PDB file of C-alpha atoms in Angstrom:
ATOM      1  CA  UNK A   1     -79.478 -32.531  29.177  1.00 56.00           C
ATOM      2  CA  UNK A   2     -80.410 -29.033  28.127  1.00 67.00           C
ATOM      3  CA  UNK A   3     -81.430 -28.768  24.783  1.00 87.00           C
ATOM      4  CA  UNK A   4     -79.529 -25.694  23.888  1.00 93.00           C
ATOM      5  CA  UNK A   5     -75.610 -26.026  25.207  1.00 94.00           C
ATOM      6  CA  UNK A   6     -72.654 -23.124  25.142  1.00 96.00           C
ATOM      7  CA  UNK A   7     -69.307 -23.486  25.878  1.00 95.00           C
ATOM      8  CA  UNK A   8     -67.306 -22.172  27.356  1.00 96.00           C
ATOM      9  CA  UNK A   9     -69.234 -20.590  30.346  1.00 94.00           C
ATOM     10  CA  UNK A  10     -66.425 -18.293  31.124  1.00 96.00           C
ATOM     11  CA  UNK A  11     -64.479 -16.399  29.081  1.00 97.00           C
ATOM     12  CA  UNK A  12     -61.579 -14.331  29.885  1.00 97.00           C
ATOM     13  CA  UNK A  13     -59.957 -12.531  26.958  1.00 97.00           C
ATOM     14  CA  UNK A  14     -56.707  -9.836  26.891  1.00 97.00           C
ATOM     15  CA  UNK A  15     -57.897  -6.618  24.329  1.00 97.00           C
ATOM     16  CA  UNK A  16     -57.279  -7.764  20.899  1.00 97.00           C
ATOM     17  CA  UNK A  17     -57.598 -11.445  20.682  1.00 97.00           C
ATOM     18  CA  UNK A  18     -60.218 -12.704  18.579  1.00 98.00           C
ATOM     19  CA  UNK A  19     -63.159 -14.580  20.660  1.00 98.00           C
ATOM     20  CA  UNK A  20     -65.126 -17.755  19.832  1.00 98.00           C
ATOM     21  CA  UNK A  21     -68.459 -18.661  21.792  1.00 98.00           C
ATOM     22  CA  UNK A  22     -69.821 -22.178  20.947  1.00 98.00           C
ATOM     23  CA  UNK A  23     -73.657 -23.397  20.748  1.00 97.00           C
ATOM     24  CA  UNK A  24     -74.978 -26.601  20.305  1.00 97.00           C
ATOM     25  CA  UNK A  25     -78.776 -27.687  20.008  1.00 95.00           C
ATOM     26  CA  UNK A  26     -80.490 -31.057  20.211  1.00 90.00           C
ATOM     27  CA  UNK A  27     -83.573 -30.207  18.400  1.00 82.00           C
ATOM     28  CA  UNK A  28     -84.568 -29.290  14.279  1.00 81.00           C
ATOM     29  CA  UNK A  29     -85.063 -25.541  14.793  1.00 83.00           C
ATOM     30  CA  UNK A  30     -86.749 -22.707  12.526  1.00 81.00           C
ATOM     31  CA  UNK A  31     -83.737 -20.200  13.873  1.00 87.00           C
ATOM     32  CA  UNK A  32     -81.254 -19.705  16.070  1.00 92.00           C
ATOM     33  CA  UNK A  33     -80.543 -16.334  18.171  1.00 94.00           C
ATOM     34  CA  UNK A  34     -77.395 -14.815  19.364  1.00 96.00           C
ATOM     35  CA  UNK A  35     -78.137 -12.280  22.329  1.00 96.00           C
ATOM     36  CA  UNK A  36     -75.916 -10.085  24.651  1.00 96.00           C
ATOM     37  CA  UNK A  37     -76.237  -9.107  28.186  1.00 95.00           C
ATOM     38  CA  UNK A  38     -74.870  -6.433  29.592  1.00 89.00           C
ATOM     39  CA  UNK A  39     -74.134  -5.639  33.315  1.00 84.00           C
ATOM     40  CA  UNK A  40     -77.338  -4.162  34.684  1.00 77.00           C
ATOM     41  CA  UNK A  41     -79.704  -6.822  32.637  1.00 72.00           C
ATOM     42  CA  UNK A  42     -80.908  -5.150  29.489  1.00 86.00           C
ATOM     43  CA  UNK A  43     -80.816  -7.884  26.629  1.00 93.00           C
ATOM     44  CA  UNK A  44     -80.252  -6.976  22.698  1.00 92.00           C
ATOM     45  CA  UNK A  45     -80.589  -9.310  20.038  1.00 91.00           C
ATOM     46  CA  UNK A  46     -77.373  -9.393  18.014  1.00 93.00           C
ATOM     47  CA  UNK A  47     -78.152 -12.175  15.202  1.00 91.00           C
ATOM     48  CA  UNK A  48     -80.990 -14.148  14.197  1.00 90.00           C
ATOM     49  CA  UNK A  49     -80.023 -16.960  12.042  1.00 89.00           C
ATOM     50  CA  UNK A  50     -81.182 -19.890   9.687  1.00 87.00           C
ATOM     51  CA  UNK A  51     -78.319 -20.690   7.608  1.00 90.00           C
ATOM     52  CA  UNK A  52     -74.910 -19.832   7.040  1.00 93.00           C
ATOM     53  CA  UNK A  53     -72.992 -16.690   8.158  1.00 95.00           C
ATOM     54  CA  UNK A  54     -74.418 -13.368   9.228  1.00 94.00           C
ATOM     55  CA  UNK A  55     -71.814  -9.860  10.133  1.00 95.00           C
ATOM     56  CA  UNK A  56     -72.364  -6.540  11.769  1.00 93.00           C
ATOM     57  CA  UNK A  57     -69.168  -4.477  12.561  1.00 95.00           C
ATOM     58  CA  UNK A  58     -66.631  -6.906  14.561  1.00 96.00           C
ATOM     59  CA  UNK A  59     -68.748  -9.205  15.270  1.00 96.00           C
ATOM     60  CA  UNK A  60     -69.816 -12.856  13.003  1.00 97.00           C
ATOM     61  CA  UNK A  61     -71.952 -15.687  13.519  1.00 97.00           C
ATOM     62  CA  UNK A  62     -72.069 -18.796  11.879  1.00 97.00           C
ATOM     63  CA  UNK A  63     -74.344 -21.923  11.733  1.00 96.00           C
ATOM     64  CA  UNK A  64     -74.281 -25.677  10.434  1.00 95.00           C
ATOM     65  CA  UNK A  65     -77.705 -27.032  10.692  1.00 91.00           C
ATOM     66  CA  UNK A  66     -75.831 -30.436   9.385  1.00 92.00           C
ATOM     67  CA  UNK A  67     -74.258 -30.420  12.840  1.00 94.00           C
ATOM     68  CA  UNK A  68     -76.736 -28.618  14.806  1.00 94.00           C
ATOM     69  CA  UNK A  69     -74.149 -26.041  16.232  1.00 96.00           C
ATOM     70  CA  UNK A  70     -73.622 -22.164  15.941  1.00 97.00           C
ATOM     71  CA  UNK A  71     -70.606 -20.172  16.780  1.00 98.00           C
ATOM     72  CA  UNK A  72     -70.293 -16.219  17.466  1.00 98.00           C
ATOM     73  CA  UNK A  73     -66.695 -14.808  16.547  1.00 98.00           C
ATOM     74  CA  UNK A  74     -65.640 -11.311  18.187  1.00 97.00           C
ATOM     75  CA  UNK A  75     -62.351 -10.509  16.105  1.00 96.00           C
ATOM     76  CA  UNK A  76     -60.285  -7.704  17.508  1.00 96.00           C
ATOM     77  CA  UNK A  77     -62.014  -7.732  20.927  1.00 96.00           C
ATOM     78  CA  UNK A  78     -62.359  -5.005  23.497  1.00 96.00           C
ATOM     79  CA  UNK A  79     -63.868  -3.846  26.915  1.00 95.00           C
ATOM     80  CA  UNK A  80     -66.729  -3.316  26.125  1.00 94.00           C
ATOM     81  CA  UNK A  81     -67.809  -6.372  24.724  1.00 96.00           C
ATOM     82  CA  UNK A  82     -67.621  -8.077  27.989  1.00 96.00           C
ATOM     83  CA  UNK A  83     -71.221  -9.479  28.647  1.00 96.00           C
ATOM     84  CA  UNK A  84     -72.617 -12.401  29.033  1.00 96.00           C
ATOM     85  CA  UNK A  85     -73.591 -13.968  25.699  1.00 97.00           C
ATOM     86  CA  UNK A  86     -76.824 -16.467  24.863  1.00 96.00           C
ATOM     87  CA  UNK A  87     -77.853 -18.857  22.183  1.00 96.00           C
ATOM     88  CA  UNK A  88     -81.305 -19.230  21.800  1.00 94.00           C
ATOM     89  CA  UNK A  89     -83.023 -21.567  19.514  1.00 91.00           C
ATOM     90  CA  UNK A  90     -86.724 -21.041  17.944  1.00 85.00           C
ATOM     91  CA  UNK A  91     -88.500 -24.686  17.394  1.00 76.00           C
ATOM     92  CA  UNK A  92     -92.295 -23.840  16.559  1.00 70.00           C
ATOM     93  CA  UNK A  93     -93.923 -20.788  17.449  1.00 70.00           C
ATOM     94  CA  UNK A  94     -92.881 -17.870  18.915  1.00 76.00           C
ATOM     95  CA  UNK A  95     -91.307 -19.624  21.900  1.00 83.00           C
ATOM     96  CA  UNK A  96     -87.375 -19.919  22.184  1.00 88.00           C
ATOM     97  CA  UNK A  97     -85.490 -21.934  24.120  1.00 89.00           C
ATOM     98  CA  UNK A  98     -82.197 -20.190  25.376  1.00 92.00           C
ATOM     99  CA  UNK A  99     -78.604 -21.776  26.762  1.00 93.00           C
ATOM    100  CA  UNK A 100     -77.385 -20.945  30.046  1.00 93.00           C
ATOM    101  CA  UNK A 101     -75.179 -18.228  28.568  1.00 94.00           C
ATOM    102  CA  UNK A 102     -71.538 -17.367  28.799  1.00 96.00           C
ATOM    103  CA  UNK A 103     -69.819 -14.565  30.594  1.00 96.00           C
ATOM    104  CA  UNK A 104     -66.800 -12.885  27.908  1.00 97.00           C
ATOM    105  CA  UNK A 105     -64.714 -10.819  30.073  1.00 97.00           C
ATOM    106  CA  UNK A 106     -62.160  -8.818  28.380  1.00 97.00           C
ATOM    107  CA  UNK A 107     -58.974  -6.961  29.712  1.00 97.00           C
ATOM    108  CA  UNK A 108     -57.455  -4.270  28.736  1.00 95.00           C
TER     109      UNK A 108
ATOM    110  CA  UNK B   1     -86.973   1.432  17.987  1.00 66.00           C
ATOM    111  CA  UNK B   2     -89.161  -0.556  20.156  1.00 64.00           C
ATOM    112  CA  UNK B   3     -89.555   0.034  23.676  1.00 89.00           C
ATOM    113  CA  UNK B   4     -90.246  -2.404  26.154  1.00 94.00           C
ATOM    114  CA  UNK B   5     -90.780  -0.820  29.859  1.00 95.00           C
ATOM    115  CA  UNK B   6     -91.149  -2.268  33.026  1.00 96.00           C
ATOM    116  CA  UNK B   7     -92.419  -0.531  35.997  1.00 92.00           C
ATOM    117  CA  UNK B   8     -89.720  -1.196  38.360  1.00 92.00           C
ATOM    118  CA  UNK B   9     -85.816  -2.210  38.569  1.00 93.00           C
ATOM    119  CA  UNK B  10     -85.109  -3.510  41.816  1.00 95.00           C
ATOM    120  CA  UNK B  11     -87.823  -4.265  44.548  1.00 96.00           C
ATOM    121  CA  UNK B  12     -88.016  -6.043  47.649  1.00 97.00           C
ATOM    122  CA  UNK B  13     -90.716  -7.624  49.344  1.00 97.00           C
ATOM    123  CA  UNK B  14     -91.616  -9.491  52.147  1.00 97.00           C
ATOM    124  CA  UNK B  15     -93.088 -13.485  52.358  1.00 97.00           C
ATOM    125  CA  UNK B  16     -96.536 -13.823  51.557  1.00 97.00           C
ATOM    126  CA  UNK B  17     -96.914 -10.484  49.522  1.00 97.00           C
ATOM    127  CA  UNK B  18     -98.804 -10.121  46.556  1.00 97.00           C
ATOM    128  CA  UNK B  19     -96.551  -8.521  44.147  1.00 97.00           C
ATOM    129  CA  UNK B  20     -97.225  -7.382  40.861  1.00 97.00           C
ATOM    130  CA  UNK B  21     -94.960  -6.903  38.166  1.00 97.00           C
ATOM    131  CA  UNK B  22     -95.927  -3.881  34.787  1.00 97.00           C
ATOM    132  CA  UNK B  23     -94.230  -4.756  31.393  1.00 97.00           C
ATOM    133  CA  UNK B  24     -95.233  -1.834  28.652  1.00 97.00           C
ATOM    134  CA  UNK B  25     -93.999  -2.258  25.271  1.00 95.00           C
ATOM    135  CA  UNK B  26     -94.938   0.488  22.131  1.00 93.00           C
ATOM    136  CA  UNK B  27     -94.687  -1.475  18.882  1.00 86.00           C
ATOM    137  CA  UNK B  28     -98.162  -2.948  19.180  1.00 87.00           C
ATOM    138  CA  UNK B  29     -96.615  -6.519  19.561  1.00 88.00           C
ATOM    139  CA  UNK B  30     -99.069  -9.586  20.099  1.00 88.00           C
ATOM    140  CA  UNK B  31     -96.437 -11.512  21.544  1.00 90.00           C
ATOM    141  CA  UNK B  32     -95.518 -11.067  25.483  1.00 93.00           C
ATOM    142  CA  UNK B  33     -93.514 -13.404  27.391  1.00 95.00           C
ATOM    143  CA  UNK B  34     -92.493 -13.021  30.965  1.00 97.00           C
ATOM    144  CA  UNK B  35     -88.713 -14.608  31.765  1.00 96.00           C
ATOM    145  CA  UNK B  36     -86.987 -14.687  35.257  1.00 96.00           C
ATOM    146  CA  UNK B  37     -83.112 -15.551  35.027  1.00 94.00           C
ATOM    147  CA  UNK B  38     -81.111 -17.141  37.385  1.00 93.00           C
ATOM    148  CA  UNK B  39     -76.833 -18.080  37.821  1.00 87.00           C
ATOM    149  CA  UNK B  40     -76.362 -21.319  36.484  1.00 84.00           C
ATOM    150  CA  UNK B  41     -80.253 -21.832  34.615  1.00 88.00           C
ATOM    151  CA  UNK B  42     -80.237 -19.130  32.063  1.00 87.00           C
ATOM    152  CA  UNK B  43     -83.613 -17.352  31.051  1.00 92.00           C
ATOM    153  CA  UNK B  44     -86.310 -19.848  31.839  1.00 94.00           C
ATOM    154  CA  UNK B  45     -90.085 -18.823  30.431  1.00 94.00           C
ATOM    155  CA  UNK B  46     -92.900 -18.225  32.831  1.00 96.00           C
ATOM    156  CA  UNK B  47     -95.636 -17.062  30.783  1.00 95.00           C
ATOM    157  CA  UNK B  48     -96.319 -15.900  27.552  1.00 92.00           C
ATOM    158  CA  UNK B  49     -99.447 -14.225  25.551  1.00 93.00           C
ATOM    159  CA  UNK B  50    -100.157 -13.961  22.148  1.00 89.00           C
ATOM    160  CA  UNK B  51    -103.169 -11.802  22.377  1.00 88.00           C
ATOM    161  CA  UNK B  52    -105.450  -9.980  25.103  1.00 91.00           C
ATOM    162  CA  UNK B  53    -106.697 -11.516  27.120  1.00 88.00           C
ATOM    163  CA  UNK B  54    -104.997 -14.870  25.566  1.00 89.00           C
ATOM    164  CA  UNK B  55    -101.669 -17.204  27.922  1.00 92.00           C
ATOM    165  CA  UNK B  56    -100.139 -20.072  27.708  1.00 91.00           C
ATOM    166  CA  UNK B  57     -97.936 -21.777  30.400  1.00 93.00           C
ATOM    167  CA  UNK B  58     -94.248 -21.700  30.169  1.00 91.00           C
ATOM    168  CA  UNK B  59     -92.059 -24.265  31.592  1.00 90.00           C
ATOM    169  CA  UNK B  60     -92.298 -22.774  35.542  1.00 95.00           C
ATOM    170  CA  UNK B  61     -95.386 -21.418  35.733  1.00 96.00           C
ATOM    171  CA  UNK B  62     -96.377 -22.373  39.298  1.00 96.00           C
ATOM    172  CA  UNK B  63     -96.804 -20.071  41.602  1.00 96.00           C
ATOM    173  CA  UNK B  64     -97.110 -17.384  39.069  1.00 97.00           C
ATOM    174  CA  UNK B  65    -100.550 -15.612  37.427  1.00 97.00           C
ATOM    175  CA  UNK B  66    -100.395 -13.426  34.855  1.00 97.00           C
ATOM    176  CA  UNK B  67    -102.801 -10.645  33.121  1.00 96.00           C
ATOM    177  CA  UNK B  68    -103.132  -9.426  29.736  1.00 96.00           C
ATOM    178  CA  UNK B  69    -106.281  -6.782  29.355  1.00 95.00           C
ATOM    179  CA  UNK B  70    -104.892  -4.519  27.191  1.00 95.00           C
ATOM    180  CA  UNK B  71    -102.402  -5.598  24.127  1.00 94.00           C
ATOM    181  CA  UNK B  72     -99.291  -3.235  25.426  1.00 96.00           C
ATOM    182  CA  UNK B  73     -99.468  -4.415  28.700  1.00 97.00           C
ATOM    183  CA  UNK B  74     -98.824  -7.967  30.288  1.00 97.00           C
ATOM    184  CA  UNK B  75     -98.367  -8.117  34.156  1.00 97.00           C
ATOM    185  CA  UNK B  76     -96.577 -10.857  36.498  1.00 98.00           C
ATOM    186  CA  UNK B  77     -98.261 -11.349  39.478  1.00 98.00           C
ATOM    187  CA  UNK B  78     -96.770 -13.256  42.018  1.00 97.00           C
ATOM    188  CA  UNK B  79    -100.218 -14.291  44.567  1.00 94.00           C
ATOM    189  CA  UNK B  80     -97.918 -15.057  47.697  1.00 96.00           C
ATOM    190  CA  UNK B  81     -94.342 -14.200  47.247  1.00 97.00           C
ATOM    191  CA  UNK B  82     -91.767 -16.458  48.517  1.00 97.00           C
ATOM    192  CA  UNK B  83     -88.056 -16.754  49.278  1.00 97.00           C
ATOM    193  CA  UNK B  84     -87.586 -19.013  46.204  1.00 96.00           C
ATOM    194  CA  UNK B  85     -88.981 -16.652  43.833  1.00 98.00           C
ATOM    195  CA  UNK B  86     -86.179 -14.346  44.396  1.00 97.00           C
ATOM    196  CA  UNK B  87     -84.751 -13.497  40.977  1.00 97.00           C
ATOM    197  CA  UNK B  88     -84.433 -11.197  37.865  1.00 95.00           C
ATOM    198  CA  UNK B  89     -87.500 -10.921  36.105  1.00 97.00           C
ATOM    199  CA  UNK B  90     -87.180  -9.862  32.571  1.00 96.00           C
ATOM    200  CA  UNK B  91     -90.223  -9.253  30.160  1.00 96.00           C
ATOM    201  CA  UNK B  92     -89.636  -9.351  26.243  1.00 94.00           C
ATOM    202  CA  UNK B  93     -92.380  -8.869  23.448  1.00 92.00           C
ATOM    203  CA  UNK B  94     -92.613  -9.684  19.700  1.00 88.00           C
ATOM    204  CA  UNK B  95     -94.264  -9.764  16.614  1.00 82.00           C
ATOM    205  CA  UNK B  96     -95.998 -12.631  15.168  1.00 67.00           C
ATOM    206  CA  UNK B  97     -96.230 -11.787  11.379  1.00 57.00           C
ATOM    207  CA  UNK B  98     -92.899 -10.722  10.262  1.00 48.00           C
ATOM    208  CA  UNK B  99     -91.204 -14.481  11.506  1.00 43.00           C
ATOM    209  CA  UNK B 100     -94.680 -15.921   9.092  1.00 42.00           C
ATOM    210  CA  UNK B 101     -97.452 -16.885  11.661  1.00 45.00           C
ATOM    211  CA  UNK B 102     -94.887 -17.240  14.812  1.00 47.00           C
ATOM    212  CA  UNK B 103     -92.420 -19.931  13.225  1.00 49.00           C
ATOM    213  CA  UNK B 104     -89.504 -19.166  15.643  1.00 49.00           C
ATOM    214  CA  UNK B 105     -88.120 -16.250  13.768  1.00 56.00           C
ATOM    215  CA  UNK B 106     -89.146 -13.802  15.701  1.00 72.00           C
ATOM    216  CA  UNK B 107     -86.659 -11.188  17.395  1.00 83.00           C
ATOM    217  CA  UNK B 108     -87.887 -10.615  21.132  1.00 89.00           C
ATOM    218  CA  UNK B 109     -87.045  -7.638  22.280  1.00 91.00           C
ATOM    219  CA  UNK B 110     -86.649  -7.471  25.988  1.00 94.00           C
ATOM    220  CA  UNK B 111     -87.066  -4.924  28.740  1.00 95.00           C
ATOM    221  CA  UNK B 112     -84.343  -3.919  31.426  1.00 94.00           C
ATOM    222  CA  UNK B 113     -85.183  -6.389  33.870  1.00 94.00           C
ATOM    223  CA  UNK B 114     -86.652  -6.188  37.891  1.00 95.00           C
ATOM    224  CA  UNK B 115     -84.512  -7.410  40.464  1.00 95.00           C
ATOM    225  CA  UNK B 116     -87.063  -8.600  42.858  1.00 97.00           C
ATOM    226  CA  UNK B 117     -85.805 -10.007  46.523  1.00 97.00           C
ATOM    227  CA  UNK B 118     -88.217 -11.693  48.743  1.00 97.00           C
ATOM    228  CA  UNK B 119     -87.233 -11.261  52.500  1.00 96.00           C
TER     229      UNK B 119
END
């Protein structure tokens, strides 16, 4: 069992609806890190959390440590968030340990 | 903004090459860590440094060597390519002392990634 799960993998949204990408972790963690992929490979880092709630623009991401699981909201969605989204967790050191990602495609 | 570089975005080589893969970044980061990404595995570590001339093993680190000589520089090098190491390689740095000493805070920031096929 990885230690880092999302769901779902896939993600196909119509423009407009508002998006929720799970993560769930097995381990105690320092911080947990929401990243976005675009087509072509170039990664950003999007949120780095410890506790409780963090928002730029559209997008939000919460945490429970309690229950060991993060989720990343996209309200209003739109093209050109369609990536492929990953949780990563940081345990000790400056190693993280990242989920397998999920793909968001959104229509127009 | 930080910069991470690497020297090449798609390459192909045949079995048995040495191939070397350049990852520049310009923040002056002691952290460098060398990813490749597959469908269905996600980013899985290779490598990492956290000083010149300094590495640690990842979690798939055979059939991999890596180089560190100067601190904006940290090289893959793959010492007889093969089929299975086909893959996106993607090479990320960061900074130990604003996540205090390395605790897992850190942001990496990650370069655009090298397609490499082996043939």
């Amino acid at each position: 069992k990885n230690e880092v799960e999302q769901s779902p993998q896939n993600l196909t949204a119509q423009e407009g609806e508002f998006i929720t990408i799970n993560c769930s972790y097995s381990v105690g963690i320092s911080a947990l890190h929401w990243l976005q992929q675009h087509p072509g490979g170039g990664i950003v880092s999007l949120f780095m959390l410890s506790s409780g709630k963090k928002k730029h623009g559209r997008l939000i991401a919460t945490i429970n440590i309690q229950e060991k699981h993060s989720s990343l909201h996209i309200t209003a969605s739109h093209p050109r968030d369609s990536a492929v989204y990953i949780c990563a967790v940081g345990v000790s050191g400056s190693r993280l340990t990242f989920g397998e990602g999920t793909q968001l495609t959104v229509n127009p | 903004d930080v910069k991470v570089t690497q020297s090449s975005r798609y390459l192909v080589k045949r079995t048995g090459e040495k191939v070397f893969l350049e990852c520049v970044q310009d923040m002056d980061h002691e952290n460098m860590f060398w990813y490749r990404q597959d469908p269905g595995l996600g980013l899985r570590l290779i490598y990492f440094s956290y000083d010149v001339k300094m590495k640690e093993k990842g979690d798939i680190p055979e059939g991999y060597s890596v180089s560190r000589e100067k601190k904006e520089r940290f090289s893959l090098i793959l010492e007889s390519a093969s089929t299975n190491q086909t893959s996106m390689y993607l090479c990320a740095s960061s900074s130990l002392f604003p996540g205090a000493g390395g605790s897992g805070t850190d942001t990496q920031y990650f370069g655009p990634g090298t397609r490499l096929t082996v043939l």
